[in-house]
Structures are given as structure tokens and as C-alpha cells.
Amino acid sequence: MRIHNSEHGCDSKRKHGWSSEVSRARKSLASVRVEGTLQALVEPEKLKSQDGWVVFQNIDGLTVSGGGTFDGQGSIA
């Protein structure tokens, strides 16, 4: 899992301006646990990846758990 931090700050409860890309070479079970809030940038053009602010690819059997929130900032991101 690669996580790219933008120039925006973050605190322990919210991760502001982070983009994340999860890719597996082999198709296998994978899990991601989200606790707290992952929040997209208001200016998505600042992302290193132009695919999106959270990208899961080449994964079979993905499980996302933890009760956290993906906050895409509405129609902006």
C-alpha cells in the first residue's frame, strides 16, 4: 500500500489531503481498515495520481472495514 501525503496537514482523527493507491501484483484476498476520516483534497489537481484520491486495483476479495469514513468533499473531488 502506498500513501501519498499532500502539502496539507493532518491530525489524529482526520487525514486531510491524502491520496492512497492499493495495488497487488497477485490476485488475492486483501483488507483495508479505516478508522477515522480520510478526506479528499478540495483541489484534486494537486494529487500525484490522476486516477483518483483512493484507488484499489488488481485485487480480488477486497474487504474494507473499521467504521471510518471516506469524505470525497462532495462534487468537488
N, CA, C and O atoms as a GROMACS GRO file, in nm:
protein
  308
    1MET      N    1   0.085  -0.117   0.000
    1MET     CA    2   0.000   0.000   0.000
    1MET      C    3   0.089   0.123   0.000
    1MET      O    4   0.182   0.134   0.080
    2ARG      N    5   0.060   0.213  -0.089
    2ARG     CA    6   0.133   0.338  -0.092
    2ARG      C    7   0.037   0.450  -0.053
    2ARG      O    8  -0.076   0.456  -0.102
    3ILE      N    9   0.083   0.536   0.034
    3ILE     CA   10   0.002   0.652   0.073
    3ILE      C   11   0.085   0.776   0.045
    3ILE      O   12   0.197   0.789   0.093
    4HIS      N   13   0.028   0.865  -0.032
    4HIS     CA   14   0.096   0.989  -0.068
    4HIS      C   15   0.034   1.104   0.009
    4HIS      O   16  -0.087   1.124   0.004
    5ASN      N   17   0.116   1.177   0.080
    5ASN     CA   18   0.066   1.291   0.155
    5ASN      C   19   0.079   1.417   0.071
    5ASN      O   20   0.181   1.438   0.005
    6SER      N   21  -0.022   1.498   0.073
    6SER     CA   22  -0.016   1.627   0.004
    6SER      C   23   0.051   1.728   0.095
    6SER      O   24   0.102   1.693   0.201
    7GLU      N   25   0.051   1.852   0.054
    7GLU     CA   26   0.111   1.956   0.136
    7GLU      C   27   0.021   2.000   0.250
    7GLU      O   28   0.061   2.085   0.329
    8HIS      N   29  -0.098   1.945   0.262
    8HIS     CA   30  -0.190   1.982   0.370
    8HIS      C   31  -0.156   1.902   0.495
    8HIS      O   32  -0.106   1.790   0.487
    9GLY      N   33  -0.183   1.960   0.610
    9GLY     CA   34  -0.156   1.893   0.736
    9GLY      C   35  -0.261   1.790   0.771
    9GLY      O   36  -0.364   1.781   0.705
   10CYS      N   37  -0.234   1.713   0.874
   10CYS     CA   38  -0.333   1.616   0.921
   10CYS      C   39  -0.322   1.605   1.072
   10CYS      O   40  -0.220   1.641   1.131
   11ASP      N   41  -0.429   1.555   1.134
   11ASP     CA   42  -0.426   1.530   1.277
   11ASP      C   43  -0.463   1.386   1.301
   11ASP      O   44  -0.477   1.308   1.206
   12SER      N   45  -0.479   1.347   1.427
   12SER     CA   46  -0.501   1.207   1.459
   12SER      C   47  -0.639   1.156   1.422
   12SER      O   48  -0.658   1.035   1.409
   13LYS      N   49  -0.738   1.244   1.403
   13LYS     CA   50  -0.873   1.198   1.373
   13LYS      C   51  -0.908   1.210   1.226
   13LYS      O   52  -0.988   1.131   1.175
   14ARG      N   53  -0.852   1.307   1.156
   14ARG     CA   54  -0.881   1.327   1.014
   14ARG      C   55  -0.751   1.329   0.936
   14ARG      O   56  -0.652   1.389   0.980
   15LYS      N   57  -0.752   1.265   0.823
   15LYS     CA   58  -0.638   1.270   0.733
   15LYS      C   59  -0.679   1.359   0.618
   15LYS      O   60  -0.755   1.317   0.530
   16HIS      N   61  -0.631   1.481   0.616
   16HIS     CA   62  -0.668   1.580   0.515
   16HIS      C   63  -0.574   1.570   0.396
   16HIS      O   64  -0.452   1.562   0.413
   17GLY      N   65  -0.630   1.569   0.279
   17GLY     CA   66  -0.549   1.580   0.160
   17GLY      C   67  -0.459   1.462   0.133
   17GLY      O   68  -0.348   1.479   0.082
   18TRP      N   69  -0.504   1.344   0.166
   18TRP     CA   70  -0.424   1.226   0.138
   18TRP      C   71  -0.480   1.155   0.016
   18TRP      O   72  -0.601   1.155  -0.007
   19SER      N   73  -0.391   1.095  -0.061
   19SER     CA   74  -0.435   1.005  -0.167
   19SER      C   75  -0.372   0.870  -0.138
   19SER      O   76  -0.262   0.862  -0.083
   20SER      N   77  -0.439   0.766  -0.175
   20SER     CA   78  -0.392   0.632  -0.146
   20SER      C   79  -0.412   0.543  -0.267
   20SER      O   80  -0.517   0.547  -0.331
   21GLU      N   81  -0.313   0.463  -0.298
   21GLU     CA   82  -0.323   0.368  -0.408
   21GLU      C   83  -0.287   0.231  -0.354
   21GLU      O   84  -0.179   0.212  -0.299
   22VAL      N   85  -0.376   0.136  -0.371
   22VAL     CA   86  -0.352   0.000  -0.328
   22VAL      C   87  -0.355  -0.088  -0.451
   22VAL      O   88  -0.455  -0.094  -0.522
   23SER      N   89  -0.246  -0.157  -0.475
   23SER     CA   90  -0.235  -0.243  -0.592
   23SER      C   91  -0.163  -0.370  -0.552
   23SER      O   92  -0.064  -0.366  -0.479
   24ARG      N   93  -0.211  -0.482  -0.600
   24ARG     CA   94  -0.147  -0.610  -0.570
   24ARG      C   95  -0.110  -0.678  -0.700
   24ARG      O   96  -0.192  -0.686  -0.792
   25ALA      N   97   0.011  -0.727  -0.707
   25ALA     CA   98   0.056  -0.795  -0.828
   25ALA      C   99  -0.019  -0.927  -0.847
   25ALA      O  100  -0.056  -0.962  -0.959
   26ARG      N  101  -0.041  -0.998  -0.738
   26ARG     CA  102  -0.116  -1.124  -0.745
   26ARG      C  103  -0.258  -1.098  -0.701
   26ARG      O  104  -0.283  -1.018  -0.610
   27LYS      N  105  -0.350  -1.165  -0.765
   27LYS     CA  106  -0.490  -1.152  -0.725
   27LYS      C  107  -0.513  -1.239  -0.602
   27LYS      O  108  -0.509  -1.362  -0.611
   28SER      N  109  -0.535  -1.176  -0.489
   28SER     CA  110  -0.555  -1.250  -0.365
   28SER      C  111  -0.639  -1.165  -0.271
   28SER      O  112  -0.670  -1.049  -0.299
   29LEU      N  113  -0.676  -1.225  -0.160
   29LEU     CA  114  -0.756  -1.154  -0.061
   29LEU      C  115  -0.675  -1.038  -0.001
   29LEU      O  116  -0.555  -1.051   0.024
   30ALA      N  117  -0.741  -0.928   0.021
   30ALA     CA  118  -0.676  -0.811   0.082
   30ALA      C  119  -0.778  -0.741   0.170
   30ALA      O  120  -0.898  -0.748   0.146
   31SER      N  121  -0.729  -0.674   0.273
   31SER     CA  122  -0.820  -0.599   0.359
   31SER      C  123  -0.760  -0.463   0.391
   31SER      O  124  -0.638  -0.447   0.403
   32VAL      N  125  -0.848  -0.365   0.405
   32VAL     CA  126  -0.810  -0.230   0.442
   32VAL      C  127  -0.899  -0.190   0.559
   32VAL      O  128  -1.021  -0.203   0.552
   33ARG      N  129  -0.838  -0.143   0.665
   33ARG     CA  130  -0.914  -0.100   0.782
   33ARG      C  131  -0.903   0.052   0.792
   33ARG      O  132  -0.794   0.108   0.796
   34VAL      N  133  -1.018   0.117   0.795
   34VAL     CA  134  -1.023   0.263   0.803
   34VAL      C  135  -1.085   0.302   0.936
   34VAL      O  136  -1.200   0.267   0.965
   35GLU      N  137  -1.010   0.373   1.017
   35GLU     CA  138  -1.060   0.426   1.144
   35GLU      C  139  -1.042   0.577   1.137
   35GLU      O  140  -0.931   0.625   1.116
   36GLY      N  141  -1.147   0.650   1.155
   36GLY     CA  142  -1.140   0.795   1.141
   36GLY      C  143  -1.191   0.835   1.004
   36GLY      O  144  -1.269   0.762   0.942
   37THR      N  145  -1.148   0.950   0.955
   37THR     CA  146  -1.196   1.004   0.828
   37THR      C  147  -1.082   1.029   0.733
   37THR      O  148  -0.986   1.099   0.767
   38LEU      N  149  -1.090   0.972   0.613
   38LEU     CA  150  -0.998   1.004   0.504
   38LEU      C  151  -1.068   1.109   0.420
   38LEU      O  152  -1.177   1.084   0.369
   39GLN      N  153  -1.006   1.224   0.404
   39GLN     CA  154  -1.072   1.335   0.337
   39GLN      C  155  -0.995   1.374   0.212
   39GLN      O  156  -0.874   1.395   0.216
   40ALA      N  157  -1.067   1.382   0.100
   40ALA     CA  158  -1.006   1.420  -0.028
   40ALA      C  159  -0.967   1.567  -0.028
   40ALA      O  160  -1.020   1.647   0.048
   41LEU      N  161  -0.874   1.599  -0.116
   41LEU     CA  162  -0.837   1.739  -0.136
   41LEU      C  163  -0.952   1.816  -0.199
   41LEU      O  164  -1.028   1.761  -0.278
   42VAL      N  165  -0.963   1.942  -0.165
   42VAL     CA  166  -1.061   2.029  -0.230
   42VAL      C  167  -1.012   2.062  -0.371
   42VAL      O  168  -1.092   2.092  -0.460
   43GLU      N  169  -0.880   2.057  -0.391
   43GLU     CA  170  -0.820   2.083  -0.521
   43GLU      C  171  -0.758   1.953  -0.573
   43GLU      O  172  -0.639   1.931  -0.554
   44PRO      N  173  -0.837   1.866  -0.638
   44PRO     CA  174  -0.787   1.735  -0.680
   44PRO      C  175  -0.672   1.741  -0.779
   44PRO      O  176  -0.602   1.641  -0.795
   45GLU      N  177  -0.651   1.852  -0.846
   45GLU     CA  178  -0.539   1.862  -0.940
   45GLU      C  179  -0.404   1.856  -0.868
   45GLU      O  180  -0.300   1.838  -0.933
   46LYS      N  181  -0.402   1.870  -0.735
   46LYS     CA  182  -0.279   1.859  -0.658
   46LYS      C  183  -0.240   1.714  -0.628
   46LYS      O  184  -0.131   1.690  -0.576
   47LEU      N  185  -0.325   1.619  -0.661
   47LEU     CA  186  -0.294   1.479  -0.637
   47LEU      C  187  -0.183   1.432  -0.730
   47LEU      O  188  -0.177   1.474  -0.846
   48LYS      N  189  -0.095   1.346  -0.678
   48LYS     CA  190   0.010   1.289  -0.762
   48LYS      C  191  -0.050   1.193  -0.863
   48LYS      O  192  -0.005   1.187  -0.978
   49SER      N  193  -0.150   1.117  -0.823
   49SER     CA  194  -0.218   1.023  -0.912
   49SER      C  195  -0.341   1.090  -0.971
   49SER      O  196  -0.423   1.145  -0.897
   50GLN      N  197  -0.356   1.086  -1.100
   50GLN     CA  198  -0.473   1.145  -1.165
   50GLN      C  199  -0.588   1.046  -1.174
   50GLN      O  200  -0.696   1.081  -1.223
   51ASP      N  201  -0.568   0.922  -1.126
   51ASP     CA  202  -0.673   0.820  -1.130
   51ASP      C  203  -0.782   0.848  -1.027
   51ASP      O  204  -0.898   0.812  -1.049
   52GLY      N  205  -0.748   0.908  -0.917
   52GLY     CA  206  -0.843   0.935  -0.810
   52GLY      C  207  -0.770   0.949  -0.678
   52GLY      O  208  -0.649   0.928  -0.671
   53TRP      N  209  -0.843   0.986  -0.576
   53TRP     CA  210  -0.778   1.006  -0.446
   53TRP      C  211  -0.767   0.878  -0.365
   53TRP      O  212  -0.684   0.870  -0.274
   54VAL      N  213  -0.848   0.778  -0.396
   54VAL     CA  214  -0.832   0.644  -0.341
   54VAL      C  215  -0.848   0.548  -0.457
   54VAL      O  216  -0.951   0.549  -0.524
   55VAL      N  217  -0.749   0.464  -0.481
   55VAL     CA  218  -0.752   0.373  -0.595
   55VAL      C  219  -0.722   0.232  -0.546
   55VAL      O  220  -0.619   0.208  -0.483
   56PHE      N  221  -0.812   0.139  -0.574
   56PHE     CA  222  -0.789  -0.002  -0.550
   56PHE      C  223  -0.784  -0.069  -0.687
   56PHE      O  224  -0.877  -0.053  -0.766
   57GLN      N  225  -0.677  -0.143  -0.717
   57GLN     CA  226  -0.671  -0.207  -0.848
   57GLN      C  227  -0.604  -0.344  -0.837
   57GLN      O  228  -0.522  -0.367  -0.749
   58ASN      N  229  -0.641  -0.433  -0.927
   58ASN     CA  230  -0.586  -0.568  -0.936
   58ASN      C  231  -0.603  -0.646  -0.806
   58ASN      O  232  -0.513  -0.719  -0.765
   59ILE      N  233  -0.719  -0.632  -0.742
   59ILE     CA  234  -0.745  -0.700  -0.615
   59ILE      C  235  -0.875  -0.778  -0.625
   59ILE      O  236  -0.979  -0.722  -0.660
   60ASP      N  237  -0.870  -0.907  -0.594
   60ASP     CA  238  -0.990  -0.989  -0.580
   60ASP      C  239  -1.012  -1.012  -0.431
   60ASP      O  240  -0.918  -1.038  -0.357
   61GLY      N  241  -1.136  -1.001  -0.387
   61GLY     CA  242  -1.168  -1.029  -0.247
   61GLY      C  243  -1.130  -0.916  -0.152
   61GLY      O  244  -1.088  -0.943  -0.040
   62LEU      N  245  -1.145  -0.793  -0.194
   62LEU     CA  246  -1.112  -0.679  -0.109
   62LEU      C  247  -1.217  -0.663   0.001
   62LEU      O  248  -1.337  -0.666  -0.025
   63THR      N  249  -1.170  -0.645   0.124
   63THR     CA  250  -1.256  -0.616   0.237
   63THR      C  251  -1.216  -0.482   0.296
   63THR      O  252  -1.099  -0.460   0.328
   64VAL      N  253  -1.312  -0.391   0.308
   64VAL     CA  254  -1.288  -0.261   0.372
   64VAL      C  255  -1.368  -0.260   0.501
   64VAL      O  256  -1.490  -0.282   0.499
   65SER      N  257  -1.302  -0.235   0.614
   65SER     CA  258  -1.370  -0.239   0.744
   65SER      C  259  -1.320  -0.124   0.831
   65SER      O  260  -1.239  -0.043   0.788
   66GLY      N  261  -1.371  -0.118   0.953
   66GLY     CA  262  -1.320  -0.024   1.051
   66GLY      C  263  -1.416   0.085   1.092
   66GLY      O  264  -1.390   0.154   1.191
   67GLY      N  265  -1.525   0.104   1.021
   67GLY     CA  266  -1.621   0.205   1.060
   67GLY      C  267  -1.580   0.348   1.030
   67GLY      O  268  -1.646   0.441   1.073
   68GLY      N  269  -1.471   0.366   0.956
   68GLY     CA  270  -1.427   0.500   0.920
   68GLY      C  271  -1.508   0.557   0.805
   68GLY      O  272  -1.605   0.496   0.759
   69THR      N  273  -1.467   0.673   0.758
   69THR     CA  274  -1.539   0.746   0.654
   69THR      C  275  -1.444   0.790   0.545
   69THR      O  276  -1.335   0.839   0.572
   70PHE      N  277  -1.487   0.772   0.419
   70PHE     CA  278  -1.420   0.830   0.304
   70PHE      C  279  -1.498   0.957   0.270
   70PHE      O  280  -1.612   0.948   0.224
   71ASP      N  281  -1.439   1.073   0.292
   71ASP     CA  282  -1.505   1.200   0.266
   71ASP      C  283  -1.450   1.258   0.136
   71ASP      O  284  -1.341   1.314   0.134
   72GLY      N  285  -1.526   1.245   0.028
   72GLY     CA  286  -1.484   1.292  -0.103
   72GLY      C  287  -1.507   1.440  -0.125
   72GLY      O  288  -1.488   1.488  -0.236
   73GLN      N  289  -1.547   1.512  -0.022
   73GLN     CA  290  -1.570   1.657  -0.031
   73GLN      C  291  -1.680   1.691  -0.132
   73GLN      O  292  -1.671   1.794  -0.200
   74GLY      N  293  -1.782   1.607  -0.142
   74GLY     CA  294  -1.894   1.634  -0.231
   74GLY      C  295  -1.855   1.629  -0.377
   74GLY      O  296  -1.772   1.547  -0.416
   75SER      N  297  -1.911   1.714  -0.458
   75SER     CA  298  -1.886   1.711  -0.602
   75SER      C  299  -1.751   1.771  -0.639
   75SER      O  300  -1.709   1.760  -0.754
   76ILE      N  301  -1.682   1.833  -0.545
   76ILE     CA  302  -1.553   1.896  -0.574
   76ILE      C  303  -1.449   1.792  -0.611
   76ILE      O  304  -1.380   1.807  -0.712
   77ALA      N  305  -1.436   1.687  -0.530
   77ALA     CA  306  -1.333   1.586  -0.554
   77ALA      C  307  -1.389   1.475  -0.639
   77ALA      O  308  -1.317   1.380  -0.670
   0.00000   0.00000   0.00000
